[in-house]
Amino acid sequence: MTNEIVLTGIKPTGKVHLGNYIAAIKPALQIAKESDCIALFFIADYHALTFIQNRDEFNELSYGIAATWLALGLDPDRVIFYRQSDVPEIFELNWILSCLTPKGLMNRAHAYKAIIDHNQQLGLDTDTGVNMGLFTYPILMTADILLFQSDKVPVGKDQIQYVEIARDIADGFNRSYGDTFKLPNYVVDENTYVIPGLDGRKMSKSYKNTIPLFESADSLKKLINKIKTDSIPPNEPKDPDTSNVFLLYKEFANPSQIQELRENYQKGISWGEAKQELFRVMNDYLEEPRKRYNELMASPEIIDSILLEGAKKARALAAPLLENVKTKIGRYKSL
Ligand code: ADP
Ligand code: TRP
């Protein structure tokens, strides 16, 4: 039996925060470590270009995401780790697939529809703020996925529709030209839950309520102190299971620490002390990766060489399929 191909893309549109780490990065690293799949993780930088059109920001965020994954333990010998823009085959397939994709399929994509609805509510022109990259975003994502004959695509719930679009496009091609693409499946981790931000809403860069993963110790402490809590006074018992501080603590502490804090909640620990405890375990946990992250960010040539090595492997893997596709569409005379 051949190894399963597991592929996922990471869009560099903001500083990585705790929600991204707990719900997306940690489980993906776990999959790569534990299973004998062929894992491909990539920086979807050209997807980010649909939003980030400031040169320095684009550059900083792309390197930042790469450094984050590496600092958290991504092993480039086990995972094919590359930058989307280093693999031109993706963009060639993107064009071929664009020509075979009905426009109506894009009209129905959630993210595009949400913008349209928003514009209409404001009485603006329907397509205000929509660039063509944003409109055809799902086709590029389809090319990312299909080019490697991916079996499994781990994504957040909001991305399920895109993987379904990839299946539709693959199926359409296969019907027209004969069996070519594998139909990918999304994998959504049902155990992950929404990580609350400082204000109690979903932690998200859109709400500006995040705790970025690699803040300095000082600023991490300040942010933790800002986590919203209720007004139960010190010395009164508190319910750990409804506490955002405890919820984050569970992600970073070991079982005996978790048990101890649970008991201390019942004994009436103050919010200030609980936050201090959260800071202590989180800072311990993140200290080493933060150091590695800062070192990598100071040496972008190391990141480049890892990503280029990954791109080489990815291109070698992709080339035969792209040739096959070009043959199928009639690009070559003799075949
Ligand atoms: P943001 O909401 O900050 O813009 P993204 O949409 O870039 O984050 O999310 C990247 C990944 O992180 C996705 O898989 C998403 O499901 C996950 N994610 C982001 N925020 C949270 C959160 N607060 N709780 C759980 N998962 C999250
Ligand atoms: N669209 C994904 C996101 O917003 C990123 C992404 C791009 C992706 N290409 C992909 C995810 C291919 C999985 C597979 O997070």
mmCIF file of C-alpha atoms and ligand atoms in Angstrom:
data_model
loop_
_atom_site.group_PDB
_atom_site.id
_atom_site.type_symbol
_atom_site.label_atom_id
_atom_site.label_comp_id
_atom_site.label_asym_id
_atom_site.label_seq_id
_atom_site.Cartn_x
_atom_site.Cartn_y
_atom_site.Cartn_z
ATOM 1 C CA MET A 1 0.000 0.000 0.000
ATOM 2 C CA THR A 2 1.310 3.456 -0.814
ATOM 3 C CA ASN A 3 1.587 6.067 1.881
ATOM 4 C CA GLU A 4 -1.230 8.526 2.184
ATOM 5 C CA ILE A 5 -0.536 12.066 1.094
ATOM 6 C CA VAL A 6 -1.511 14.648 3.703
ATOM 7 C CA LEU A 7 -1.293 18.244 2.573
ATOM 8 C CA THR A 8 -2.112 21.521 4.184
ATOM 9 C CA GLY A 9 -1.458 25.176 3.423
ATOM 10 C CA ILE A 10 -0.878 27.961 5.882
ATOM 11 C CA LYS A 11 -1.816 31.427 4.781
ATOM 12 C CA PRO A 12 0.525 34.125 6.117
ATOM 13 C CA THR A 13 -1.960 36.897 6.765
ATOM 14 C CA GLY A 14 -1.153 37.664 10.400
ATOM 15 C CA LYS A 15 1.029 36.909 13.381
ATOM 16 C CA VAL A 16 0.427 33.382 14.611
ATOM 17 C CA HIS A 17 -1.655 33.387 17.782
ATOM 18 C CA LEU A 18 -2.611 30.835 20.415
ATOM 19 C CA GLY A 19 -5.820 29.886 18.590
ATOM 20 C CA ASN A 20 -3.877 29.041 15.425
ATOM 21 C CA TYR A 21 -1.327 27.102 17.413
ATOM 22 C CA ILE A 22 -3.684 25.018 19.526
ATOM 23 C CA ALA A 23 -6.267 24.277 16.830
ATOM 24 C CA ALA A 24 -4.203 24.079 13.644
ATOM 25 C CA ILE A 25 -0.439 23.878 14.109
ATOM 26 C CA LYS A 26 -0.206 21.480 17.045
ATOM 27 C CA PRO A 27 -2.524 18.833 15.516
ATOM 28 C CA ALA A 28 -0.834 19.063 12.101
ATOM 29 C CA LEU A 29 2.613 18.575 13.641
ATOM 30 C CA GLN A 30 1.205 15.613 15.538
ATOM 31 C CA ILE A 31 -0.056 13.991 12.317
ATOM 32 C CA ALA A 32 3.331 14.443 10.659
ATOM 33 C CA LYS A 33 5.128 12.972 13.645
ATOM 34 C CA GLU A 34 2.935 9.988 14.288
ATOM 35 C CA SER A 35 1.693 8.640 11.013
ATOM 36 C CA ASP A 36 3.713 7.235 8.159
ATOM 37 C CA CYS A 37 2.015 9.504 5.663
ATOM 38 C CA ILE A 38 3.831 11.714 3.200
ATOM 39 C CA ALA A 39 3.194 15.146 4.693
ATOM 40 C CA LEU A 40 3.334 18.320 2.641
ATOM 41 C CA PHE A 41 2.949 21.604 4.543
ATOM 42 C CA PHE A 42 3.363 24.845 2.684
ATOM 43 C CA ILE A 43 3.261 28.592 3.108
ATOM 44 C CA ALA A 44 0.381 29.784 0.916
ATOM 45 C CA ASP A 45 2.041 33.127 0.255
ATOM 46 C CA TYR A 46 0.315 33.839 -3.064
ATOM 47 C CA HIS A 47 -3.012 33.250 -1.375
ATOM 48 C CA ALA A 48 -2.017 35.882 1.164
ATOM 49 C CA LEU A 49 -1.250 38.301 -1.669
ATOM 50 C CA THR A 50 -4.987 38.600 -2.258
ATOM 51 C CA PHE A 51 -5.095 40.443 1.121
ATOM 52 C CA ILE A 52 -1.586 41.656 1.952
ATOM 53 C CA GLN A 53 -0.341 44.114 -0.601
ATOM 54 C CA ASN A 54 2.335 45.837 1.397
ATOM 55 C CA ARG A 55 5.812 44.615 0.471
ATOM 56 C CA ASP A 56 7.366 44.589 3.951
ATOM 57 C CA GLU A 57 4.326 43.096 5.589
ATOM 58 C CA PHE A 58 4.053 40.355 2.977
ATOM 59 C CA ASN A 59 7.708 39.494 3.412
ATOM 60 C CA GLU A 60 7.683 39.612 7.208
ATOM 61 C CA LEU A 61 4.531 37.503 7.540
ATOM 62 C CA SER A 62 5.735 34.812 5.121
ATOM 63 C CA TYR A 63 9.042 34.373 6.922
ATOM 64 C CA GLY A 64 7.259 34.648 10.267
ATOM 65 C CA ILE A 65 4.980 31.712 9.507
ATOM 66 C CA ALA A 66 7.847 29.583 8.226
ATOM 67 C CA ALA A 67 9.929 30.364 11.323
ATOM 68 C CA THR A 68 6.956 29.578 13.566
ATOM 69 C CA TRP A 69 6.475 26.076 12.173
ATOM 70 C CA LEU A 70 10.170 25.321 12.285
ATOM 71 C CA ALA A 71 10.533 26.699 15.821
ATOM 72 C CA LEU A 72 7.651 24.522 16.983
ATOM 73 C CA GLY A 73 9.346 21.380 15.797
ATOM 74 C CA LEU A 74 8.452 20.837 12.141
ATOM 75 C CA ASP A 75 11.120 18.475 10.902
ATOM 76 C CA PRO A 76 11.943 19.245 7.247
ATOM 77 C CA ASP A 77 13.313 15.721 6.859
ATOM 78 C CA ARG A 78 9.875 14.276 7.595
ATOM 79 C CA VAL A 79 7.670 16.970 6.121
ATOM 80 C CA ILE A 80 8.007 18.446 2.670
ATOM 81 C CA PHE A 81 7.916 22.085 3.729
ATOM 82 C CA TYR A 82 7.856 24.696 0.986
ATOM 83 C CA ARG A 83 6.667 28.093 -0.114
ATOM 84 C CA GLN A 84 3.857 28.001 -2.667
ATOM 85 C CA SER A 85 5.484 30.689 -4.834
ATOM 86 C CA ASP A 86 8.582 28.475 -5.255
ATOM 87 C CA VAL A 87 6.557 25.812 -7.071
ATOM 88 C CA PRO A 88 5.561 27.170 -10.511
ATOM 89 C CA GLU A 89 3.770 23.932 -11.403
ATOM 90 C CA ILE A 90 0.970 24.983 -9.029
ATOM 91 C CA PHE A 91 0.290 28.107 -11.074
ATOM 92 C CA GLU A 92 0.361 26.276 -14.377
ATOM 93 C CA LEU A 93 -2.186 23.802 -13.086
ATOM 94 C CA ASN A 94 -4.141 26.712 -11.627
ATOM 95 C CA TRP A 95 -4.581 28.175 -15.107
ATOM 96 C CA ILE A 96 -5.590 24.895 -16.696
ATOM 97 C CA LEU A 97 -8.160 24.306 -13.971
ATOM 98 C CA SER A 98 -9.435 27.900 -14.223
ATOM 99 C CA CYS A 99 -10.327 27.275 -17.847
ATOM 100 C CA LEU A 100 -12.382 24.258 -16.872
ATOM 101 C CA THR A 101 -14.145 25.768 -13.868
ATOM 102 C CA PRO A 102 -17.557 27.371 -14.291
ATOM 103 C CA LYS A 103 -17.644 30.920 -12.943
ATOM 104 C CA GLY A 104 -20.819 30.042 -11.049
ATOM 105 C CA LEU A 105 -18.851 27.724 -8.790
ATOM 106 C CA MET A 106 -16.756 30.692 -7.633
ATOM 107 C CA ASN A 107 -19.855 32.862 -7.179
ATOM 108 C CA ARG A 108 -21.014 30.365 -4.584
ATOM 109 C CA ALA A 109 -17.813 30.340 -2.503
ATOM 110 C CA HIS A 110 -18.587 31.446 1.065
ATOM 111 C CA ALA A 111 -15.822 34.006 1.512
ATOM 112 C CA TYR A 112 -16.633 35.773 -1.748
ATOM 113 C CA LYS A 113 -20.361 35.661 -1.042
ATOM 114 C CA ALA A 114 -19.799 37.159 2.404
ATOM 115 C CA ILE A 115 -18.031 40.174 0.901
ATOM 116 C CA ILE A 116 -20.701 40.632 -1.731
ATOM 117 C CA ASP A 117 -23.455 40.483 0.913
ATOM 118 C CA HIS A 118 -21.581 42.954 3.061
ATOM 119 C CA ASN A 119 -21.146 45.374 0.146
ATOM 120 C CA GLN A 120 -24.819 45.094 -0.717
ATOM 121 C CA GLN A 121 -25.841 45.835 2.851
ATOM 122 C CA LEU A 122 -23.720 48.966 2.788
ATOM 123 C CA GLY A 123 -25.220 49.984 -0.566
ATOM 124 C CA LEU A 124 -21.800 49.752 -2.258
ATOM 125 C CA ASP A 125 -21.014 48.335 -5.665
ATOM 126 C CA THR A 126 -21.209 44.523 -5.309
ATOM 127 C CA ASP A 127 -17.570 43.917 -6.117
ATOM 128 C CA THR A 128 -15.994 46.675 -4.061
ATOM 129 C CA GLY A 129 -12.696 45.452 -2.633
ATOM 130 C CA VAL A 130 -12.774 42.171 -4.566
ATOM 131 C CA ASN A 131 -9.691 41.436 -6.646
ATOM 132 C CA MET A 132 -9.580 38.589 -9.151
ATOM 133 C CA GLY A 133 -7.172 36.646 -6.926
ATOM 134 C CA LEU A 134 -9.719 36.697 -4.157
ATOM 135 C CA PHE A 135 -12.483 35.657 -6.533
ATOM 136 C CA THR A 136 -10.563 32.689 -7.939
ATOM 137 C CA TYR A 137 -8.907 31.832 -4.614
ATOM 138 C CA PRO A 138 -10.598 28.397 -4.464
ATOM 139 C CA ILE A 139 -9.106 27.381 -7.822
ATOM 140 C CA LEU A 140 -5.572 28.100 -6.660
ATOM 141 C CA MET A 141 -6.308 26.117 -3.532
ATOM 142 C CA THR A 142 -7.602 23.300 -5.751
ATOM 143 C CA ALA A 143 -4.343 23.342 -7.715
ATOM 144 C CA ASP A 144 -2.377 23.235 -4.425
ATOM 145 C CA ILE A 145 -4.274 20.125 -3.427
ATOM 146 C CA LEU A 146 -4.685 18.228 -6.707
ATOM 147 C CA LEU A 147 -1.123 18.677 -7.947
ATOM 148 C CA PHE A 148 0.107 16.291 -5.252
ATOM 149 C CA GLN A 149 -2.720 13.744 -5.450
ATOM 150 C CA SER A 150 -3.533 14.571 -1.837
ATOM 151 C CA ASP A 151 -5.623 12.049 0.058
ATOM 152 C CA LYS A 152 -6.209 14.133 3.159
ATOM 153 C CA VAL A 153 -6.365 17.856 3.707
ATOM 154 C CA PRO A 154 -6.459 18.940 7.356
ATOM 155 C CA VAL A 155 -8.313 22.255 7.585
ATOM 156 C CA GLY A 156 -10.432 24.369 9.890
ATOM 157 C CA LYS A 157 -14.228 24.136 9.511
ATOM 158 C CA ASP A 158 -14.355 27.332 7.464
ATOM 159 C CA GLN A 159 -12.278 25.675 4.734
ATOM 160 C CA ILE A 160 -14.448 22.599 4.140
ATOM 161 C CA GLN A 161 -16.261 24.178 1.205
ATOM 162 C CA TYR A 162 -12.975 24.797 -0.586
ATOM 163 C CA VAL A 163 -11.944 21.171 -0.341
ATOM 164 C CA GLU A 164 -15.371 20.239 -1.697
ATOM 165 C CA ILE A 165 -14.785 22.623 -4.596
ATOM 166 C CA ALA A 166 -11.455 20.883 -5.208
ATOM 167 C CA ARG A 167 -13.299 17.561 -5.392
ATOM 168 C CA ASP A 168 -15.836 19.001 -7.841
ATOM 169 C CA ILE A 169 -13.124 20.387 -10.081
ATOM 170 C CA ALA A 170 -11.155 17.119 -9.962
ATOM 171 C CA ASP A 171 -14.253 15.159 -10.769
ATOM 172 C CA GLY A 172 -15.094 17.446 -13.697
ATOM 173 C CA PHE A 173 -11.612 17.016 -15.150
ATOM 174 C CA ASN A 174 -11.716 13.255 -14.708
ATOM 175 C CA ARG A 175 -15.061 13.066 -16.536
ATOM 176 C CA SER A 176 -13.834 15.146 -19.437
ATOM 177 C CA TYR A 177 -10.352 13.704 -19.866
ATOM 178 C CA GLY A 178 -10.372 10.356 -18.076
ATOM 179 C CA ASP A 179 -9.202 9.412 -14.631
ATOM 180 C CA THR A 180 -6.408 11.780 -13.661
ATOM 181 C CA PHE A 181 -6.866 13.327 -10.242
ATOM 182 C CA LYS A 182 -7.474 11.700 -6.903
ATOM 183 C CA LEU A 183 -10.488 13.154 -5.092
ATOM 184 C CA PRO A 184 -9.208 14.711 -1.848
ATOM 185 C CA ASN A 185 -10.916 14.481 1.547
ATOM 186 C CA TYR A 186 -10.922 17.182 4.167
ATOM 187 C CA VAL A 187 -9.993 16.302 7.717
ATOM 188 C CA VAL A 188 -11.528 18.461 10.413
ATOM 189 C CA ASP A 189 -10.399 17.805 13.929
ATOM 190 C CA GLU A 190 -13.650 17.521 15.859
ATOM 191 C CA ASN A 191 -11.791 17.692 19.169
ATOM 192 C CA THR A 192 -10.526 21.178 18.639
ATOM 193 C CA TYR A 193 -12.674 23.881 20.055
ATOM 194 C CA VAL A 194 -12.772 27.609 19.673
ATOM 195 C CA ILE A 195 -10.003 29.229 21.676
ATOM 196 C CA PRO A 196 -11.307 32.388 23.318
ATOM 197 C CA GLY A 197 -9.454 35.666 22.931
ATOM 198 C CA LEU A 198 -8.708 38.326 25.561
ATOM 199 C CA ASP A 199 -12.283 39.612 25.439
ATOM 200 C CA GLY A 200 -13.888 36.159 25.553
ATOM 201 C CA ARG A 201 -14.884 36.136 21.861
ATOM 202 C CA LYS A 202 -13.148 33.753 19.430
ATOM 203 C CA MET A 203 -9.463 34.605 19.348
ATOM 204 C CA SER A 204 -8.947 36.060 15.912
ATOM 205 C CA LYS A 205 -6.736 38.634 14.299
ATOM 206 C CA SER A 206 -9.896 40.236 12.900
ATOM 207 C CA TYR A 207 -11.031 40.987 16.470
ATOM 208 C CA LYS A 208 -7.625 42.216 17.630
ATOM 209 C CA ASN A 209 -8.000 40.119 20.768
ATOM 210 C CA THR A 210 -5.154 37.669 20.241
ATOM 211 C CA ILE A 211 -2.210 36.482 22.262
ATOM 212 C CA PRO A 212 0.531 36.120 19.648
ATOM 213 C CA LEU A 213 2.575 32.987 20.204
ATOM 214 C CA PHE A 214 6.030 34.493 20.308
ATOM 215 C CA GLU A 215 5.596 37.642 22.319
ATOM 216 C CA SER A 216 8.431 38.577 24.683
ATOM 217 C CA ALA A 217 7.951 37.249 28.215
ATOM 218 C CA ASP A 218 7.055 40.729 29.443
ATOM 219 C CA SER A 219 4.415 41.361 26.895
ATOM 220 C CA LEU A 220 3.030 37.818 27.257
ATOM 221 C CA LYS A 221 2.556 38.528 30.955
ATOM 222 C CA LYS A 222 0.756 41.791 30.221
ATOM 223 C CA LEU A 223 -1.549 40.127 27.702
ATOM 224 C CA ILE A 224 -2.402 37.276 30.071
ATOM 225 C CA ASN A 225 -3.325 39.842 32.702
ATOM 226 C CA LYS A 226 -5.818 41.293 30.241
ATOM 227 C CA ILE A 227 -7.800 38.043 29.839
ATOM 228 C CA LYS A 228 -11.354 38.840 30.807
ATOM 229 C CA THR A 229 -12.558 37.088 33.991
ATOM 230 C CA ASP A 230 -15.722 37.320 36.068
ATOM 231 C CA SER A 231 -15.984 39.236 39.318
ATOM 232 C CA ILE A 232 -15.880 36.336 41.772
ATOM 233 C CA PRO A 233 -13.621 37.641 44.567
ATOM 234 C CA PRO A 234 -10.456 35.940 45.863
ATOM 235 C CA ASN A 235 -11.050 33.115 48.376
ATOM 236 C CA GLU A 236 -14.331 32.089 46.767
ATOM 237 C CA PRO A 237 -14.434 28.820 44.797
ATOM 238 C CA LYS A 238 -14.313 29.187 41.016
ATOM 239 C CA ASP A 239 -15.362 26.800 38.284
ATOM 240 C CA PRO A 240 -12.296 25.763 36.257
ATOM 241 C CA ASP A 241 -14.444 24.378 33.464
ATOM 242 C CA THR A 242 -15.943 27.719 32.539
ATOM 243 C CA SER A 243 -12.694 29.658 32.953
ATOM 244 C CA ASN A 244 -10.767 30.831 29.914
ATOM 245 C CA VAL A 245 -7.609 31.037 31.991
ATOM 246 C CA PHE A 246 -7.954 27.371 32.922
ATOM 247 C CA LEU A 247 -8.785 26.380 29.372
ATOM 248 C CA LEU A 248 -5.521 27.840 28.111
ATOM 249 C CA TYR A 249 -3.641 26.399 31.081
ATOM 250 C CA LYS A 250 -4.714 22.877 30.083
ATOM 251 C CA GLU A 251 -2.969 23.290 26.731
ATOM 252 C CA PHE A 252 0.416 23.989 28.247
ATOM 253 C CA ALA A 253 0.544 22.289 31.660
ATOM 254 C CA ASN A 254 1.187 18.642 32.518
ATOM 255 C CA PRO A 255 -1.562 16.462 34.076
ATOM 256 C CA SER A 256 -0.437 16.928 37.670
ATOM 257 C CA GLN A 257 -0.184 20.704 37.253
ATOM 258 C CA ILE A 258 -3.683 20.699 35.752
ATOM 259 C CA GLN A 259 -5.043 18.704 38.680
ATOM 260 C CA GLU A 260 -3.375 21.027 41.169
ATOM 261 C CA LEU A 261 -4.772 24.167 39.584
ATOM 262 C CA ARG A 262 -8.213 22.555 39.429
ATOM 263 C CA GLU A 263 -8.042 21.995 43.191
ATOM 264 C CA ASN A 264 -6.809 25.535 43.740
ATOM 265 C CA TYR A 265 -9.786 26.879 41.819
ATOM 266 C CA GLN A 266 -12.038 25.022 44.231
ATOM 267 C CA LYS A 267 -10.060 26.448 47.143
ATOM 268 C CA GLY A 268 -10.621 29.982 45.856
ATOM 269 C CA ILE A 269 -7.426 30.987 44.082
ATOM 270 C CA SER A 270 -7.593 34.644 42.971
ATOM 271 C CA TRP A 271 -7.720 35.480 39.262
ATOM 272 C CA GLY A 272 -4.421 37.284 39.620
ATOM 273 C CA GLU A 273 -2.743 34.148 40.978
ATOM 274 C CA ALA A 274 -4.367 31.913 38.369
ATOM 275 C CA LYS A 275 -3.065 34.195 35.632
ATOM 276 C CA GLN A 276 0.383 34.178 37.150
ATOM 277 C CA GLU A 277 0.335 30.391 37.089
ATOM 278 C CA LEU A 278 -0.809 30.413 33.459
ATOM 279 C CA PHE A 279 2.007 32.781 32.571
ATOM 280 C CA ARG A 280 4.546 30.563 34.323
ATOM 281 C CA VAL A 281 3.677 27.334 32.465
ATOM 282 C CA MET A 282 3.112 29.052 29.152
ATOM 283 C CA ASN A 283 6.354 30.927 29.317
ATOM 284 C CA ASP A 284 8.250 27.747 30.247
ATOM 285 C CA TYR A 285 6.678 25.932 27.345
ATOM 286 C CA LEU A 286 7.308 28.685 24.826
ATOM 287 C CA GLU A 287 10.723 29.853 25.952
ATOM 288 C CA GLU A 288 12.767 27.499 23.777
ATOM 289 C CA PRO A 289 10.608 27.758 20.620
ATOM 290 C CA ARG A 290 10.589 31.552 21.035
ATOM 291 C CA LYS A 291 14.376 31.545 21.115
ATOM 292 C CA ARG A 292 14.539 29.376 17.994
ATOM 293 C CA TYR A 293 11.946 31.603 16.311
ATOM 294 C CA ASN A 294 13.983 34.744 16.994
ATOM 295 C CA GLU A 295 17.155 33.056 15.760
ATOM 296 C CA LEU A 296 15.481 31.962 12.539
ATOM 297 C CA MET A 297 13.981 35.390 11.932
ATOM 298 C CA ALA A 298 17.464 36.831 12.291
ATOM 299 C CA SER A 299 18.777 34.389 9.658
ATOM 300 C CA PRO A 300 16.260 34.348 6.813
ATOM 301 C CA GLU A 301 18.833 32.580 4.626
ATOM 302 C CA ILE A 302 18.383 29.468 6.799
ATOM 303 C CA ILE A 303 14.611 29.623 6.259
ATOM 304 C CA ASP A 304 15.149 30.136 2.527
ATOM 305 C CA SER A 305 17.411 27.159 2.212
ATOM 306 C CA ILE A 306 14.951 24.892 4.054
ATOM 307 C CA LEU A 307 12.020 26.100 1.953
ATOM 308 C CA LEU A 308 13.931 25.814 -1.310
ATOM 309 C CA GLU A 309 15.005 22.292 -0.465
ATOM 310 C CA GLY A 310 11.331 21.508 0.224
ATOM 311 C CA ALA A 311 10.257 23.135 -3.034
ATOM 312 C CA LYS A 312 12.727 20.957 -4.929
ATOM 313 C CA LYS A 313 11.151 17.839 -3.450
ATOM 314 C CA ALA A 314 7.644 19.158 -4.083
ATOM 315 C CA ARG A 315 8.439 19.988 -7.718
ATOM 316 C CA ALA A 316 9.908 16.544 -8.313
ATOM 317 C CA LEU A 317 6.765 15.000 -6.885
ATOM 318 C CA ALA A 318 4.486 17.237 -8.956
ATOM 319 C CA ALA A 319 6.193 17.097 -12.347
ATOM 320 C CA PRO A 320 4.872 13.726 -13.609
ATOM 321 C CA LEU A 321 1.269 14.612 -12.785
ATOM 322 C CA LEU A 322 1.490 17.974 -14.512
ATOM 323 C CA GLU A 323 2.955 16.287 -17.596
ATOM 324 C CA ASN A 324 0.099 13.808 -17.495
ATOM 325 C CA VAL A 325 -2.441 16.643 -17.304
ATOM 326 C CA LYS A 326 -0.796 18.440 -20.230
ATOM 327 C CA THR A 327 -0.892 15.251 -22.216
ATOM 328 C CA LYS A 328 -4.562 14.756 -21.424
ATOM 329 C CA ILE A 329 -5.580 18.247 -22.526
ATOM 330 C CA GLY A 330 -3.764 17.774 -25.839
ATOM 331 C CA ARG A 331 -0.648 19.842 -25.246
ATOM 332 C CA TYR A 332 1.617 17.321 -27.009
ATOM 333 C CA LYS A 333 1.386 16.198 -30.608
ATOM 334 C CA SER A 334 2.492 12.616 -30.367
ATOM 335 C CA LEU A 335 0.825 11.321 -27.220
HETATM 336 P P1 ADP B 1 -7.825 34.278 12.277
HETATM 337 O O1 ADP B 1 -9.244 34.025 12.729
HETATM 338 O O2 ADP B 1 -6.984 34.846 13.377
HETATM 339 O O3 ADP B 1 -7.783 35.120 11.020
HETATM 340 P P2 ADP B 1 -7.157 32.124 10.503
HETATM 341 O O4 ADP B 1 -8.493 32.226 9.862
HETATM 342 O O5 ADP B 1 -5.954 32.539 9.740
HETATM 343 O O6 ADP B 1 -7.186 32.885 11.915
HETATM 344 O O7 ADP B 1 -6.985 30.623 11.008
HETATM 345 C C1 ADP B 1 -5.919 29.747 10.731
HETATM 346 C C2 ADP B 1 -6.228 28.422 11.418
HETATM 347 O O8 ADP B 1 -6.350 28.564 12.836
HETATM 348 C C3 ADP B 1 -7.542 27.805 10.954
HETATM 349 O O9 ADP B 1 -7.371 26.398 10.882
HETATM 350 C C4 ADP B 1 -8.533 28.157 12.046
HETATM 351 O O10 ADP B 1 -9.579 27.215 12.126
HETATM 352 C C5 ADP B 1 -7.637 28.132 13.291
HETATM 353 N N1 ADP B 1 -8.101 29.097 14.301
HETATM 354 C C6 ADP B 1 -7.981 30.442 14.258
HETATM 355 N N2 ADP B 1 -8.467 31.020 15.367
HETATM 356 C C7 ADP B 1 -8.930 30.027 16.156
HETATM 357 C C8 ADP B 1 -9.539 29.985 17.440
HETATM 358 N N3 ADP B 1 -9.759 31.080 18.175
HETATM 359 N N4 ADP B 1 -9.892 28.785 17.935
HETATM 360 C C9 ADP B 1 -9.661 27.672 17.223
HETATM 361 N N5 ADP B 1 -9.074 27.642 16.017
HETATM 362 C C10 ADP B 1 -8.697 28.791 15.467
HETATM 363 N N1 TRP B 2 -7.140 28.645 2.352
HETATM 364 C C1 TRP B 2 -6.381 28.154 3.484
HETATM 365 C C2 TRP B 2 -6.617 29.104 4.687
HETATM 366 O O1 TRP B 2 -7.157 30.161 4.523
HETATM 367 C C3 TRP B 2 -4.917 28.084 3.146
HETATM 368 C C4 TRP B 2 -4.652 27.136 2.009
HETATM 369 C C5 TRP B 2 -4.239 27.461 0.769
HETATM 370 C C6 TRP B 2 -4.805 25.718 2.027
HETATM 371 N N2 TRP B 2 -4.091 26.340 -0.005
HETATM 372 C C7 TRP B 2 -4.436 25.267 0.728
HETATM 373 C C8 TRP B 2 -5.206 24.801 3.007
HETATM 374 C C9 TRP B 2 -4.479 23.896 0.398
HETATM 375 C C10 TRP B 2 -5.236 23.452 2.671
HETATM 376 C C11 TRP B 2 -4.876 23.003 1.367
HETATM 377 O O2 TRP B 2 -6.253 28.793 5.802
#
